Coordinates of C-alpha atoms in Angstrom, one line a residue:
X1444 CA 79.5 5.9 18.6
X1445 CA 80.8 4.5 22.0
X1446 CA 80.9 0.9 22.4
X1447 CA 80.7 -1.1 26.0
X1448 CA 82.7 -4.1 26.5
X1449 CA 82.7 -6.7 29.0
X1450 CA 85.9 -5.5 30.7
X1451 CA 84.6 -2.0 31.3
X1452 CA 81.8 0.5 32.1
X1453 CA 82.7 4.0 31.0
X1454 CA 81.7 6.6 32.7
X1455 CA 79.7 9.3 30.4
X1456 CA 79.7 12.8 30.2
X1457 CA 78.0 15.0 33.2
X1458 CA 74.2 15.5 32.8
X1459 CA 73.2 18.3 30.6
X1460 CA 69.5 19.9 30.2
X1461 CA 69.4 18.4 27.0
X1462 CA 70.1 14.8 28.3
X1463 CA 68.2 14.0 32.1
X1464 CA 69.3 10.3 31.7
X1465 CA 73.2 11.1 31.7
X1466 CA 72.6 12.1 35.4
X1467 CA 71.6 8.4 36.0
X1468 CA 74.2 6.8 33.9
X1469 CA 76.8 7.2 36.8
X1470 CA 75.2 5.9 40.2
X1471 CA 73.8 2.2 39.5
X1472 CA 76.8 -0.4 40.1
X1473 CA 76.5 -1.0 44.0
X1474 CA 72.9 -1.8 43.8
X1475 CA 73.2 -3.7 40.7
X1476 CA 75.7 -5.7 42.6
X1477 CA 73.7 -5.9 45.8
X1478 CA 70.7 -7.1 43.7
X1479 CA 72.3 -9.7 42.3
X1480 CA 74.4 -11.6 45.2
X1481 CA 71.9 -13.7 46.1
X1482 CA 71.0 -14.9 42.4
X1483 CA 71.2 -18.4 41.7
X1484 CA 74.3 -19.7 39.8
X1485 CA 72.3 -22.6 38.2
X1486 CA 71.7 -22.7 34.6
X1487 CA 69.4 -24.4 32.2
X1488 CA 71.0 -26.3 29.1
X1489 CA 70.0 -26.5 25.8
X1490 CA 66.7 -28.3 25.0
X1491 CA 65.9 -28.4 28.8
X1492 CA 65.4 -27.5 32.0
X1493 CA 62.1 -26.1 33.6
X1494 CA 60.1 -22.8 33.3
X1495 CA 59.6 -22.6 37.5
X1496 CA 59.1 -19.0 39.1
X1497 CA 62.9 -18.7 40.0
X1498 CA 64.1 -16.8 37.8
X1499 CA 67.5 -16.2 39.0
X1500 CA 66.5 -12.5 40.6
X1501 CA 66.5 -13.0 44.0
X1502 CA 66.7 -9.6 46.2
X1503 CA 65.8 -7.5 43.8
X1504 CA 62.6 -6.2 44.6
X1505 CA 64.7 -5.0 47.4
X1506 CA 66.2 -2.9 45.0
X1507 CA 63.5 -1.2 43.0
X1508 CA 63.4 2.3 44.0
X1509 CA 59.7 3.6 42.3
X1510 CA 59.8 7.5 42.8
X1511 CA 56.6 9.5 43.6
X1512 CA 54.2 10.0 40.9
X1513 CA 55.6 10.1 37.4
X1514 CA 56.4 13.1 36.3
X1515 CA 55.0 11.8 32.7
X1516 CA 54.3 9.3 31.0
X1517 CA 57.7 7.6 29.2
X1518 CA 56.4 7.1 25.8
X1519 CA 59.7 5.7 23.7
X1520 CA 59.8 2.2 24.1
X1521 CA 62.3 -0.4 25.4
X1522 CA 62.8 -3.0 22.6
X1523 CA 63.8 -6.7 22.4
X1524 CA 64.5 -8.8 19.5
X1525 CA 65.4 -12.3 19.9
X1526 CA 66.3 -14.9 16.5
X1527 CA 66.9 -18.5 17.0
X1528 CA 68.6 -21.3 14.9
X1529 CA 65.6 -22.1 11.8
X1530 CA 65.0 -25.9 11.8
X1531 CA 66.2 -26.5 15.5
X1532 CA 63.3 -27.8 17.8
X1533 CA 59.8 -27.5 17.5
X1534 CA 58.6 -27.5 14.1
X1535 CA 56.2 -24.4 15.0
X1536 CA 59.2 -23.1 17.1
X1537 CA 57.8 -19.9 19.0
X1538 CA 54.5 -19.9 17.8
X1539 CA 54.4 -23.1 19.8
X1540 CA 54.3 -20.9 22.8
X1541 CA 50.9 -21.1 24.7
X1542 CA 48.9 -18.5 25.7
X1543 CA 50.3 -19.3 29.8
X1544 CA 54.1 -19.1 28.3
X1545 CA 53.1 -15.7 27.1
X1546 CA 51.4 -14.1 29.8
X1547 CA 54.7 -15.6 31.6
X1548 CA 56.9 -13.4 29.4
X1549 CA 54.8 -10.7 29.7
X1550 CA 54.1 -10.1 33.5
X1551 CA 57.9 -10.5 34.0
X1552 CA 58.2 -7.4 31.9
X1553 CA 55.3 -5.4 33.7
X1554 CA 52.9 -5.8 31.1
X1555 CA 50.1 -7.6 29.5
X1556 CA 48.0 -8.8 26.0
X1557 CA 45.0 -7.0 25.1
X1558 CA 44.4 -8.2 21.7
X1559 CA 45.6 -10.6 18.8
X1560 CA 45.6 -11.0 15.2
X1561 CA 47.2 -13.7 13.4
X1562 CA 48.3 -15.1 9.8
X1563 CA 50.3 -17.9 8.4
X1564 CA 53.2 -16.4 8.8
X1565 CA 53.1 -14.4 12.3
X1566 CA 51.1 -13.8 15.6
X1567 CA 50.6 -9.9 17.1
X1568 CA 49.6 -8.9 20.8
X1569 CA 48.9 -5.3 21.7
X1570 CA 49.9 -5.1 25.1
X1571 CA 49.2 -2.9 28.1
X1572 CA 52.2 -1.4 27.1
X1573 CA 53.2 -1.7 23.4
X1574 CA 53.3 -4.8 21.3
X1575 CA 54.6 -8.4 21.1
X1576 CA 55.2 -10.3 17.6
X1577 CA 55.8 -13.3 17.3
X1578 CA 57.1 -15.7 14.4
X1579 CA 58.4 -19.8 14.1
X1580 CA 61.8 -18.2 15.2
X1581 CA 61.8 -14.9 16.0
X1582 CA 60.0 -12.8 18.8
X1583 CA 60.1 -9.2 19.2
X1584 CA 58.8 -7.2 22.1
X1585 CA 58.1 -3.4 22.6
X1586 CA 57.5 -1.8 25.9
X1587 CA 57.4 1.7 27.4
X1588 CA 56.7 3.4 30.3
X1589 CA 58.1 1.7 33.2
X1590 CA 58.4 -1.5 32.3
X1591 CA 60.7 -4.4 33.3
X1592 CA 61.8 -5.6 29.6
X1593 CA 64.8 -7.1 31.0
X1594 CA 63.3 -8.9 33.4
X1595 CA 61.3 -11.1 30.7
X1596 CA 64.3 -12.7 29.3
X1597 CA 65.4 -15.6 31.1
X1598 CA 61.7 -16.8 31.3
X1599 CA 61.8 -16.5 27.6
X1600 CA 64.7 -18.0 27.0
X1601 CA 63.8 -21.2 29.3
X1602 CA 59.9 -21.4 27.3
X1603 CA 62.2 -21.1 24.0
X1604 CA 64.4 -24.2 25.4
X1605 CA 61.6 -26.4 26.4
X1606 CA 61.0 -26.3 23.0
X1607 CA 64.5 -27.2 21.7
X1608 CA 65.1 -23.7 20.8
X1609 CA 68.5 -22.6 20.0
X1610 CA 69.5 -18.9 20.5
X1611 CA 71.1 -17.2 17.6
X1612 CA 70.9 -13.8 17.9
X1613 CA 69.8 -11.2 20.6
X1614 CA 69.7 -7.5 20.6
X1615 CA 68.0 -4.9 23.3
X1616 CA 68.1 -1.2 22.4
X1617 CA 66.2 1.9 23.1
X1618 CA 66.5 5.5 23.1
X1619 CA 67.3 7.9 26.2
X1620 CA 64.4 8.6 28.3
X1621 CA 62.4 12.1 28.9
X1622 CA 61.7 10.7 32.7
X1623 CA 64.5 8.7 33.8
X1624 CA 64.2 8.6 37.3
X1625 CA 61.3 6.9 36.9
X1626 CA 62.1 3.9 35.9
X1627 CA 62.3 0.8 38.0
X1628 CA 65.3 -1.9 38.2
X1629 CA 67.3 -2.7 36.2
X1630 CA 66.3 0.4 33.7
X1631 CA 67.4 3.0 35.8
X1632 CA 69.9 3.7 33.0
X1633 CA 71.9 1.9 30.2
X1634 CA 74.6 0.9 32.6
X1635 CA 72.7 -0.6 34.9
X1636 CA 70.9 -2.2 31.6
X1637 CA 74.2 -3.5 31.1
X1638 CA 75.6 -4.6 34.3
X1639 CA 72.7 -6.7 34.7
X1640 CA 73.0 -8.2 31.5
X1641 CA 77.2 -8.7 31.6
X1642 CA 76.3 -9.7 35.9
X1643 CA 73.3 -12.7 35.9
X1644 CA 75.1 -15.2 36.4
X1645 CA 72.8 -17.3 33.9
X1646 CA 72.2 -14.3 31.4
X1647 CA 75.7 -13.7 30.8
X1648 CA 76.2 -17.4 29.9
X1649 CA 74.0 -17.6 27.3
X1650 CA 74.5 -13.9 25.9
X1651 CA 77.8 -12.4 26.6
X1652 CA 77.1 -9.6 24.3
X1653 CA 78.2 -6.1 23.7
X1654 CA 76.6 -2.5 24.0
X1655 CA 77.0 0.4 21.8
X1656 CA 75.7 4.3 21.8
X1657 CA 74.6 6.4 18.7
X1658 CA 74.1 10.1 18.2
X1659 CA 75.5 12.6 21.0
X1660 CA 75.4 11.9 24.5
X1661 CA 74.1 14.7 25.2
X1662 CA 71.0 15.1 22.9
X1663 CA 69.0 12.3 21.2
X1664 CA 70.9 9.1 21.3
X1665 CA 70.0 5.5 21.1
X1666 CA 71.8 2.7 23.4
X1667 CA 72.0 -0.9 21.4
X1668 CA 72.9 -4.5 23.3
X1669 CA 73.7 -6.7 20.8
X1670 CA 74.3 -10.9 21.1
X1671 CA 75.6 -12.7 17.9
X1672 CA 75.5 -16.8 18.8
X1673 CA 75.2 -17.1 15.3
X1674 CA 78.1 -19.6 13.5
X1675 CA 79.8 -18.5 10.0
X1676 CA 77.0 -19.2 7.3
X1677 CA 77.0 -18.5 3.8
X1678 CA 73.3 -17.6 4.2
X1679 CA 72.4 -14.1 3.2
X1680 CA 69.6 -12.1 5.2
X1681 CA 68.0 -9.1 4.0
X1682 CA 66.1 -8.0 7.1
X1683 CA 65.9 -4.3 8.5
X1684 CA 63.5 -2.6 10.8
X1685 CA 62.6 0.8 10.5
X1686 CA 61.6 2.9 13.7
X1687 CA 60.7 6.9 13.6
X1688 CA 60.5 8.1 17.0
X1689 CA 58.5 11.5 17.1
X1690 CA 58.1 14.3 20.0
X1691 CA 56.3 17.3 20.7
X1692 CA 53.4 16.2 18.2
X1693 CA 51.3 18.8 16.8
X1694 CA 48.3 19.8 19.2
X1695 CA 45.6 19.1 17.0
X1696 CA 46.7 15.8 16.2
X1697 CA 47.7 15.1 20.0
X1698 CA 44.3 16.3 20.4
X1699 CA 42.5 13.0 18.1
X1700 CA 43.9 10.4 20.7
X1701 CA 41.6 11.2 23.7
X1702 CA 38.3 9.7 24.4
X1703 CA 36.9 12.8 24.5
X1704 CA 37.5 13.7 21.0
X1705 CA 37.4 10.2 19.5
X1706 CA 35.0 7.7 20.4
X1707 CA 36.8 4.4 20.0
X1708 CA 40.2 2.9 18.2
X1709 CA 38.9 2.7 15.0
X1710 CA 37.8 6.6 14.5
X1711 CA 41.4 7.5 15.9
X1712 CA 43.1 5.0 13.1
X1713 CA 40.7 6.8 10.5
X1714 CA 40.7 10.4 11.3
X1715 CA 44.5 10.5 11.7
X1716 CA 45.5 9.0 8.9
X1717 CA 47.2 6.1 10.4
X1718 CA 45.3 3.7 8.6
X1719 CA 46.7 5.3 5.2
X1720 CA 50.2 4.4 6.5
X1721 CA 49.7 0.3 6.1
X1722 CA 47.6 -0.2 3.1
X1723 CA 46.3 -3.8 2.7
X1724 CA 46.9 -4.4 6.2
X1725 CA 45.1 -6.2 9.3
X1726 CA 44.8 -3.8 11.4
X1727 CA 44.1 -4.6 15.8
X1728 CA 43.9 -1.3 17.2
X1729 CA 43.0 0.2 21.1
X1730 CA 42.3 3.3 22.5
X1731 CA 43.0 3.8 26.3
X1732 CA 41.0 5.6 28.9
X1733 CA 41.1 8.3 29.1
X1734 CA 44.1 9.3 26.4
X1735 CA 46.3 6.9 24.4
X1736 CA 46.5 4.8 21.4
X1737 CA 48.2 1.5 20.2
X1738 CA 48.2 -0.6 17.1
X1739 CA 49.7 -3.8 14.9
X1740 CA 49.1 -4.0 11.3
X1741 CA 50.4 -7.5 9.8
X1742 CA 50.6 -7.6 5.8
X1743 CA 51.8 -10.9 4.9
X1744 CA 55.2 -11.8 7.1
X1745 CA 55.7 -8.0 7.9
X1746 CA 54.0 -5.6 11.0
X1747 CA 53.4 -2.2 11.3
X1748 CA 53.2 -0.9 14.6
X1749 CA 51.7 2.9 16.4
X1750 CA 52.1 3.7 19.6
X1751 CA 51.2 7.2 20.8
X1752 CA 51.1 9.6 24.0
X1753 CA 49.1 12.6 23.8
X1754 CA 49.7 14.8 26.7
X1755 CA 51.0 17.9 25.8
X1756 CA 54.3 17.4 28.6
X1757 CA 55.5 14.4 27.0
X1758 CA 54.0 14.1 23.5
X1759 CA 55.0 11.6 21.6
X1760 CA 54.2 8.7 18.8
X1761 CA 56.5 5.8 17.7
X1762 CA 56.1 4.3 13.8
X1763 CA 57.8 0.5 13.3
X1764 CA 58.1 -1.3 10.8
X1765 CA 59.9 -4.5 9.7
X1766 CA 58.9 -4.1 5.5
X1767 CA 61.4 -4.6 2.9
X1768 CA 61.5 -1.6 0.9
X1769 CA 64.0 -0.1 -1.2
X1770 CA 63.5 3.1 0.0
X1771 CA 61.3 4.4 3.1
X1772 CA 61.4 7.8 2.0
X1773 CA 58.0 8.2 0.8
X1774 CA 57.2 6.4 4.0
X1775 CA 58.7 8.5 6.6
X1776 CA 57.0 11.8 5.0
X1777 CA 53.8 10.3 5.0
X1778 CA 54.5 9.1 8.7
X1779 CA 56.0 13.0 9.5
X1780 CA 52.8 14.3 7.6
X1781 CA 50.2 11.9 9.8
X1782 CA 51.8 13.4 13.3
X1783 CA 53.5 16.7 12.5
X1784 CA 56.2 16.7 15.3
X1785 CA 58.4 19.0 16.5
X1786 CA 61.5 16.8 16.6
X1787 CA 62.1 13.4 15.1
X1788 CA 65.1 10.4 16.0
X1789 CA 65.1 7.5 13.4
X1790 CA 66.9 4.5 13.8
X1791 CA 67.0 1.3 11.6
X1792 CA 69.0 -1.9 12.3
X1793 CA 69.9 -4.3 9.3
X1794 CA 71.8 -6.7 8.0
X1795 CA 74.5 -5.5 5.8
X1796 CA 72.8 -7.2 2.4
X1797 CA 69.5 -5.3 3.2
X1798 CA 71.0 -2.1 3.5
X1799 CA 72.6 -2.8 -0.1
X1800 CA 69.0 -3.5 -2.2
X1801 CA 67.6 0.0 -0.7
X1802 CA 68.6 3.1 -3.7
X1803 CA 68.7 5.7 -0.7
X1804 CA 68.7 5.9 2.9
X1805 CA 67.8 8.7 5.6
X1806 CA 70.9 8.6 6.8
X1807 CA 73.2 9.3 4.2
X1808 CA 76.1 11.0 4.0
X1809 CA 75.9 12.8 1.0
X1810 CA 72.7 14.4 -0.1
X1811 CA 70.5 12.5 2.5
X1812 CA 66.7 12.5 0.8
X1813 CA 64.3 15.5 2.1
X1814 CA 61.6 15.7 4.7
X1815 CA 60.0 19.0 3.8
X1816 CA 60.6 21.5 6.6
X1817 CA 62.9 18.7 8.7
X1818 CA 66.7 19.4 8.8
X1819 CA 68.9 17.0 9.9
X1820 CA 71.1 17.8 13.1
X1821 CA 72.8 14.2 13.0
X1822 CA 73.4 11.1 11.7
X1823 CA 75.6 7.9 13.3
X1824 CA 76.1 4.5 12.0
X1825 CA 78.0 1.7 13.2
X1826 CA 78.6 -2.1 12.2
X1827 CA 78.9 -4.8 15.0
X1828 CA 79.5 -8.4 14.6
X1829 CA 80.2 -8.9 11.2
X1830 CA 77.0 -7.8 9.7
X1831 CA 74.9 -6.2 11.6
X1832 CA 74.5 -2.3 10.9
X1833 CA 73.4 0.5 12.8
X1834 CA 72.1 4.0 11.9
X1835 CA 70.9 6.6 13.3
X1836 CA 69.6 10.3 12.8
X1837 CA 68.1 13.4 14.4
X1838 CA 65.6 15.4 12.5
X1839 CA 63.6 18.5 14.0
X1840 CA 61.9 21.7 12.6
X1841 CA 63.9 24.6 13.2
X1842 CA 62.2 27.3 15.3
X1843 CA 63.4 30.7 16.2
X1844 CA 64.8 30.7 19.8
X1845 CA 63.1 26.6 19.5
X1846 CA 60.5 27.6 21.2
X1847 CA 58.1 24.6 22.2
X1848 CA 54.4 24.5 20.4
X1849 CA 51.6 25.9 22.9
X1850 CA 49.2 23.3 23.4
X1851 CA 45.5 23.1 23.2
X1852 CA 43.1 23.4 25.9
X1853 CA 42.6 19.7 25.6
X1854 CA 42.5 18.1 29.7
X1855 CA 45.8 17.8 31.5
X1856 CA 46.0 14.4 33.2
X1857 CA 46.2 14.0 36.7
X1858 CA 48.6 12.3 38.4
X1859 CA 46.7 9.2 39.5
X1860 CA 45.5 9.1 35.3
X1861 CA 49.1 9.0 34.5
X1862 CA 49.7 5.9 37.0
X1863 CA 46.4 4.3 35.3
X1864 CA 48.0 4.2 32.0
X1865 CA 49.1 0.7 32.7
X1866 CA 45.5 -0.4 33.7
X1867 CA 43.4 1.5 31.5
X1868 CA 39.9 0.6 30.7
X1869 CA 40.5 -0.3 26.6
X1870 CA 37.9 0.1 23.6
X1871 CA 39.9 -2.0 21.2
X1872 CA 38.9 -3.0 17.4
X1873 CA 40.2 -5.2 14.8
X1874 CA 39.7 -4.1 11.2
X1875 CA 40.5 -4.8 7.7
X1876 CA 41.6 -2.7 5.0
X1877 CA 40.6 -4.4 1.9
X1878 CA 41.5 -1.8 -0.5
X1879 CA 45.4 -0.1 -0.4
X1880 CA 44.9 3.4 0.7
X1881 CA 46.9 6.1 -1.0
X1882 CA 49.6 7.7 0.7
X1883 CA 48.9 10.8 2.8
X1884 CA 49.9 14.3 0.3
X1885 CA 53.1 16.0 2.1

């Protein structure tokens, strides 16, 4: 585990084959610099201030560098979780935030809402890209492909203080990306992640946080920002969010997520499985033109959430989950059974009392519970501001000479069908499942 501090940027390890983004890591500072100069130094206090267009990024369109056409689409997703003070401002808090504040949020970050289900105790919004949930004081966003997640904060942060919002606790984290270059500012790579962060002027006022790395630098790894406003309480939370990241997906399941195959959201949630996964559940599912998938599935005050890219070059399917369990075991084999990839990265985040009410966890030490044919290659865990905990792991299916799967004969995208992922023509559904399904066999 490396850690980043305020005083320092390291520089990381040469880029490897196994690792395209390491490449990036070392080239950003001058432009993040240059970006910024021009930013305004003004700031918004608590409980005020105004939700106008400036945003305190002026020049950097300047900056943004878009390559020629993707060389795929960048499936694992950019994440943001933001906590603030229960009890302070609005009585409905977040979910006081209009429809306008959230479309705000969400074209700062490159994306927008499709859909939305809603219960007493949370609202979810498939997006263009990923999902959005939002509770009384806690909002969580999920983005991929190249998206501007970053770019959505300070907007969020001014909606959240019209409201007499107090920020508590932030964190930003993702893994490393398959297509790097890419990516638009300021996700060219972690370090420029963080130098804008630790650089806007009125970002770095109201976060002055810290960033970490799991897992090895030059493989699977996951990069973690983390903000702790939060004053010593003798209140004890028990939350923890599970996330199984899965690539090279077996063909034939790839294969259900095209339009071609499946007709609309709702056979590609039955005939996968998926729907087996959240028993009980609301489910608000979409299918994208012409390949692509996304869901939320809200039980009570917990989501599920699916997001999946077919094409055979950059396979991949994401599982998230914020339920209280003691163990996820029996989840993650049922969520490994559903997709069938080649290689796996978990990750959970949690506070320190959660991780003690769970009997086993993925990422033990000794005698870490079994995925069938999986074999762990490594695990990483870290603690960061008192409570806060951190694990990760690497799981794949060992392959003589690890040779990729050959994929179907299913249709290779074009290039201009990989830049119309973001603006995809959507056949979306909302169902119910009104009995619990039974878990998927292993």
């Amino acid at each position: 585990m490396a850690e980043y501090t305020a005083s320092s940027l390291p520089v990381l390890p040469e880029a490897s084959a196994a690792c395209p983004e390491t490449e990036a890591l070392v080239a950003c500072t001058a432009r993040l610099d240059a970006s910024l100069r021009d930013s305004s130094s003004e700031d918004v206090s608590s409980g005020g201030g105004t939700s106008g267009s400036d945003d305190g990024d002026s020049g950097e369109d300047s900056a943004f560098t878009p390559g020629s056409p993707p060389d795929g689409f960048e499936g694992p997703e950019k994440n943001l979780e933001v906590l603030f003070v229960k009890g302070k401002g609005h009585p409905r808090g977040c979910r006081a935030l209009d429809r306008a504040a959230l479309d705000k949020i969400c074209e700062a970050a490159s994306c927008t809402i499709l859909t939305s289900t809603s219960n007493g105790h949370l609202d979810a919004y498939v997006l263009s890209e990923s999902s959005l949930f939002v509770y009384s004081y806690k909002m969580m966003l999920k983005t991929c492909g190249r998206t501007t997640l970053l770019r959505c904060l300070l907007p969020l942060l001014r909606l959240a203080s019209d409201l007499g919002l107090e920020l508590e606790w932030l964190s930003y984290s993702r893994k490393n990306y398959t297509f790097p270059n890419d990516q638009v500012f300021p996700h060219s790579s972690f370090q420029e992640e963080f130098g804008y962060l630790k650089k806007h002027p009125q970002l770095e006022k109201r976060l002055g946080g810290s960033g970490y790395v799991l897992g090895p630098i030059t493989g699977d790894h996951w990069f973690v920002y983390v903000s702790d406003k939060s004053l010593e309480s003798t209140a004890v939370t028990t939350d923890r969010t599970l996330n199984v990241m899965m690539f090279d997906l077996d063909p034939a399941v790839a294969s259900l997520f095209y339009k071609a195959n499946s007709a609309d959201a709702k056979t590609m949630t039955s005939k996968s499985g998926i729907a087996a996964l959240v028993p009980g559940a609301v489910i608000d599912d979409c299918a994208f033109e012409p390949c692509g998938y996304s869901m939320n599935a809200i039980l009570y005050g917990s989501y599920s959430t699916v997001h999946i890219t077919p094409e055979p070059e950059c396979s991949y399917a994401s599982f998230e989950t914020n339920t209280t369990l003691t163990s996820y075991t029996a989840l993650i084999k049922n969520v490994l059974s559903v997709f069938r990839p080649g290689r796996v990265v978990v990750t959970m985040m949690a506070d320190a009392a959660g991780l003690k009410q769970m009997v086993d966890s993925p990422f033990s030490e000794n005698n870490p519970p079994a995925f069938g044919k999986y074999v762990r290659s490594s695990s990483s865990f870290t603690m960061v501001e008192g409570d806060c905990c951190m694990q990760m792991g690497n799981w794949e299916i060992p392959r003589e000479g690890k040779s990729p799967r050959a994929p179907l004969q299913h249709p290779r995208l074009t290039e201009k069908q990989i830049a119309q992922r973001a603006s995809s023509t959507l056949l979306c559904s909302g169902s119910i499942l009104d009995q619990p399904a039974a878990l998927c066999p292993i």
